[in-house]
CSV table of C-alpha atoms in Angstrom, one decimal:
chain,number,residue,atom,x,y,z
A,1,MET,CA,32.7,4.5,-7.1
A,2,SER,CA,29.6,5.1,-5.1
A,3,ASN,CA,28.1,8.4,-4.0
A,4,VAL,CA,29.5,8.2,-0.5
A,5,PRO,CA,30.4,11.8,0.7
A,6,ILE,CA,34.2,12.4,0.8
A,7,GLU,CA,34.3,12.8,4.6
A,8,LEU,CA,32.8,9.3,5.0
A,9,THR,CA,35.3,7.6,2.7
A,10,LEU,CA,37.8,5.1,4.1
A,11,ASN,CA,40.8,7.4,4.0
A,12,GLU,CA,38.9,10.4,5.5
A,13,ARG,CA,36.7,9.1,8.3
A,14,THR,CA,37.8,8.3,11.8
A,15,VAL,CA,34.5,7.0,13.1
A,16,LEU,CA,31.1,6.2,11.8
A,17,PRO,CA,28.7,9.2,11.9
A,18,SER,CA,26.2,9.4,14.8
A,19,ASP,CA,23.2,8.6,12.7
A,20,LEU,CA,24.6,5.1,12.1
A,21,ARG,CA,25.6,4.4,15.7
A,22,TYR,CA,22.1,3.9,17.2
A,23,LEU,CA,22.5,0.1,17.4
A,24,ILE,CA,26.2,0.1,18.5
A,25,ASP,CA,25.1,2.5,21.3
A,26,LYS,CA,22.4,0.0,22.3
A,27,TYR,CA,24.8,-3.0,22.0
A,28,PRO,CA,28.4,-1.8,22.8
A,29,ARG,CA,31.3,-4.1,22.2
A,30,GLU,CA,31.5,-5.0,25.9
A,31,VAL,CA,28.3,-7.0,25.7
A,32,TRP,CA,29.0,-8.9,22.5
A,33,GLN,CA,30.7,-12.0,23.7
A,34,GLY,CA,28.2,-12.8,26.4
A,35,HIS,CA,25.1,-12.0,24.3
A,36,GLU,CA,22.7,-14.9,23.6
A,37,ASN,CA,22.2,-13.7,20.0
A,38,LEU,CA,25.9,-13.9,19.1
A,39,GLY,CA,25.7,-17.1,17.2
A,40,GLU,CA,28.0,-19.4,15.2
A,41,MET,CA,28.0,-17.3,12.0
A,42,ALA,CA,28.9,-14.1,13.9
A,43,ARG,CA,31.6,-15.8,15.9
A,44,PHE,CA,33.1,-17.3,12.8
A,45,TRP,CA,32.9,-13.9,11.0
A,46,LEU,CA,34.6,-12.1,13.9
A,47,GLN,CA,37.3,-14.8,14.0
A,48,ARG,CA,38.0,-14.1,10.3
A,49,HIS,CA,38.4,-10.4,11.0
A,50,ASP,CA,40.8,-11.3,13.8
A,51,MET,CA,42.7,-13.5,11.4
A,52,PHE,CA,43.2,-10.6,9.0
A,53,ARG,CA,44.4,-8.4,11.9
A,54,GLU,CA,46.9,-11.1,13.0
A,55,LEU,CA,48.1,-11.7,9.5
A,56,SER,CA,48.6,-7.9,9.0
A,57,ALA,CA,50.6,-7.7,12.1
A,58,MET,CA,52.7,-10.7,11.2
A,59,LEU,CA,53.4,-9.3,7.7
A,60,ARG,CA,54.4,-5.9,9.0
A,61,SER,CA,56.6,-7.4,11.8
A,62,SER,CA,58.5,-9.7,9.4
A,63,LEU,CA,59.0,-6.8,7.0
A,64,VAL,CA,60.4,-4.7,9.8
A,65,ASP,CA,62.7,-7.5,10.9
A,66,PHE,CA,64.0,-8.0,7.4
A,67,ARG,CA,64.6,-4.3,6.8
A,68,GLU,CA,66.5,-4.1,10.0
A,69,ASP,CA,68.6,-7.2,9.2
A,70,ARG,CA,67.1,-9.4,11.9
A,71,LEU,CA,65.9,-11.9,9.2
A,72,ASP,CA,68.0,-13.1,6.3
A,73,VAL,CA,66.7,-13.2,2.8
A,74,GLU,CA,65.8,-16.9,2.8
A,75,ALA,CA,64.0,-16.9,6.1
A,76,PHE,CA,62.1,-13.8,5.2
A,77,ALA,CA,61.1,-15.1,1.7
A,78,GLY,CA,60.0,-18.4,3.1
A,79,PHE,CA,57.8,-16.7,5.8
A,80,PHE,CA,56.5,-13.7,4.0
A,81,ALA,CA,55.6,-14.8,0.4
A,82,PRO,CA,53.1,-17.5,1.2
A,83,ARG,CA,51.5,-15.5,4.0
A,84,LEU,CA,51.1,-12.4,1.8
A,85,ARG,CA,49.5,-14.5,-1.0
A,86,PHE,CA,47.1,-16.1,1.5
A,87,PHE,CA,46.3,-12.8,3.1
A,88,LEU,CA,45.5,-11.1,-0.2
A,89,GLN,CA,43.4,-14.0,-1.6
A,90,GLN,CA,41.4,-14.5,1.6
A,91,LEU,CA,40.6,-10.8,2.0
A,92,HIS,CA,39.4,-10.6,-1.6
A,93,GLY,CA,37.2,-13.6,-1.2
A,94,HIS,CA,35.9,-12.4,2.2
A,95,HIS,CA,34.8,-9.1,0.7
A,96,GLN,CA,33.1,-10.8,-2.2
A,97,ILE,CA,31.0,-13.0,0.2
A,98,GLU,CA,30.0,-9.9,2.2
A,99,ASP,CA,29.0,-7.9,-0.8
A,100,MET,CA,27.0,-10.6,-2.5
A,101,HIS,CA,25.5,-12.4,0.5
A,102,TYR,CA,25.7,-10.7,3.8
A,103,PHE,CA,25.3,-7.0,3.1
A,104,PRO,CA,22.0,-7.4,1.2
A,105,ILE,CA,20.6,-9.3,4.2
A,106,PHE,CA,21.6,-6.7,6.7
A,107,MET,CA,20.4,-3.8,4.5
A,108,GLU,CA,17.0,-5.4,4.2
A,109,ALA,CA,16.8,-6.2,7.9
A,110,GLU,CA,17.8,-2.7,9.1
A,111,LYS,CA,16.9,-0.1,6.5
A,112,GLY,CA,18.1,2.8,8.8
A,113,LEU,CA,21.7,1.5,8.2
A,114,LYS,CA,21.6,1.5,4.4
A,115,LYS,CA,24.0,4.5,4.2
A,116,GLY,CA,26.4,2.5,6.5
A,117,PHE,CA,26.4,-0.4,4.1
A,118,ASP,CA,26.9,1.9,1.1
A,119,ILE,CA,30.0,3.2,3.0
A,120,LEU,CA,31.2,-0.4,3.6
A,121,GLU,CA,30.7,-1.3,-0.1
A,122,ASN,CA,32.7,1.8,-1.0
A,123,ASP,CA,35.4,0.7,1.4
A,124,HIS,CA,35.6,-2.6,-0.4
A,125,GLU,CA,36.2,-0.9,-3.7
A,126,VAL,CA,39.0,1.2,-2.1
A,127,ILE,CA,40.5,-1.8,-0.4
A,128,HIS,CA,40.3,-3.8,-3.6
A,129,ASP,CA,42.4,-1.1,-5.3
A,130,ALA,CA,44.8,-1.2,-2.4
A,131,LEU,CA,45.0,-5.0,-2.6
A,132,GLU,CA,45.9,-4.7,-6.3
A,133,ARG,CA,48.7,-2.1,-5.5
A,134,ASN,CA,49.9,-4.3,-2.6
A,135,HIS,CA,50.1,-7.3,-4.9
A,136,GLU,CA,52.0,-5.4,-7.5
A,137,LYS,CA,54.5,-3.7,-5.1
A,138,GLY,CA,54.9,-7.1,-3.2
A,139,ARG,CA,55.7,-8.9,-6.5
A,140,ALA,CA,58.2,-6.2,-7.5
A,141,PHE,CA,59.8,-6.4,-4.0
A,142,LEU,CA,60.1,-10.2,-4.1
A,143,GLN,CA,61.6,-10.1,-7.6
A,144,VAL,CA,64.6,-8.0,-6.3
A,145,LEU,CA,64.8,-9.7,-2.9
A,146,HIS,CA,68.0,-11.5,-3.7
A,147,GLU,CA,69.7,-8.4,-5.0
A,148,ASN,CA,71.9,-6.3,-2.8
A,149,GLY,CA,71.9,-2.5,-2.5
A,150,SER,CA,69.6,0.3,-3.4
A,151,ARG,CA,67.2,-1.6,-5.7
A,152,ARG,CA,66.1,-4.0,-3.0
A,153,ARG,CA,66.1,-1.2,-0.4
A,154,PHE,CA,63.9,1.0,-2.6
A,155,ALA,CA,61.5,-1.9,-3.4
A,156,ALA,CA,61.3,-2.7,0.3
A,157,ASP,CA,60.5,0.9,1.2
A,158,GLU,CA,57.8,1.1,-1.5
A,159,TYR,CA,56.2,-2.1,-0.4
A,160,ALA,CA,56.4,-1.2,3.3
A,161,LYS,CA,54.5,2.1,2.6
A,162,GLU,CA,51.9,0.3,0.5
A,163,ASN,CA,51.5,-2.3,3.2
A,164,ASP,CA,51.1,0.2,6.0
A,165,ASP,CA,48.5,2.1,4.0
A,166,LEU,CA,46.5,-1.1,3.4
A,167,ILE,CA,46.7,-2.1,7.1
A,168,LEU,CA,45.6,1.4,8.2
A,169,MET,CA,42.5,1.2,5.9
A,170,LEU,CA,41.7,-2.4,6.8
A,171,THR,CA,41.9,-1.6,10.6
A,172,ARG,CA,39.4,1.2,10.2
A,173,HIS,CA,37.1,-0.8,7.9
A,174,LEU,CA,37.0,-3.9,10.1
A,175,ALA,CA,36.1,-1.9,13.2
A,176,ASP,CA,33.3,0.0,11.4
A,177,GLU,CA,32.0,-3.1,9.7
A,178,GLU,CA,31.8,-4.9,13.1
A,179,ASP,CA,30.1,-1.9,14.7
A,180,LEU,CA,27.4,-1.9,12.1
A,181,ILE,CA,26.8,-5.7,11.6
A,182,VAL,CA,27.2,-7.3,15.1
A,183,PRO,CA,24.6,-5.0,16.7
A,184,VAL,CA,22.1,-6.0,14.0
A,185,ILE,CA,22.7,-9.6,14.7
A,186,LEU,CA,22.4,-9.1,18.5
A,187,ASP,CA,19.2,-7.1,18.0
A,188,ARG,CA,17.5,-9.6,15.7
A,189,GLY,CA,19.2,-13.0,16.1
A,190,GLU,CA,20.8,-15.1,13.4
A,191,ALA,CA,17.8,-17.3,12.9
A,192,ALA,CA,15.5,-14.3,12.2
A,193,LEU,CA,18.0,-12.9,9.8
A,194,GLY,CA,18.4,-16.3,8.0
A,195,LEU,CA,22.0,-16.6,9.0
A,196,ASP,CA,21.9,-19.6,11.4
A,197,GLN,CA,23.9,-22.6,10.5
A,198,GLY,CA,21.2,-25.1,11.3
């Protein structure tokens, strides 16, 4: 783990500290969509984040429906298992690309935000551990899915808690990541950062 102060770790912070907010203050979210420097890469990246939010909501909703007997076992398994697998795989790959390719570019371009990217990299480590736990609890839950009674209920409860914890972390992380990265893109432009698709 990195040397990120405990109050700035993913499970502790509620917002980025003020010394990292100078660009988001200059480029608040309300101006993003109409800004001329919001290019193809940034739009694609934001769409990926929205996909993770949508998948999180779908997984949570289907789990609630199953636990409250609004979805039978077969319908739930057919819906839930492939989406969970896709969600976990895609999120892991997304973070690897950010860590190896995008974060170094942004850290070099805006040195005043280095601490922010250290925080985001630490987030990725925390989320990676949560993904591992989510995968394990999800597998254990799916293994007893066709059983009746307390084993299935217990596994569902354990997985639901793990899933809720992951979604809470992911929601905070995605918002903070966007608040750091999008303003850098708007300030510099994708071409100047070497991010344009052309």
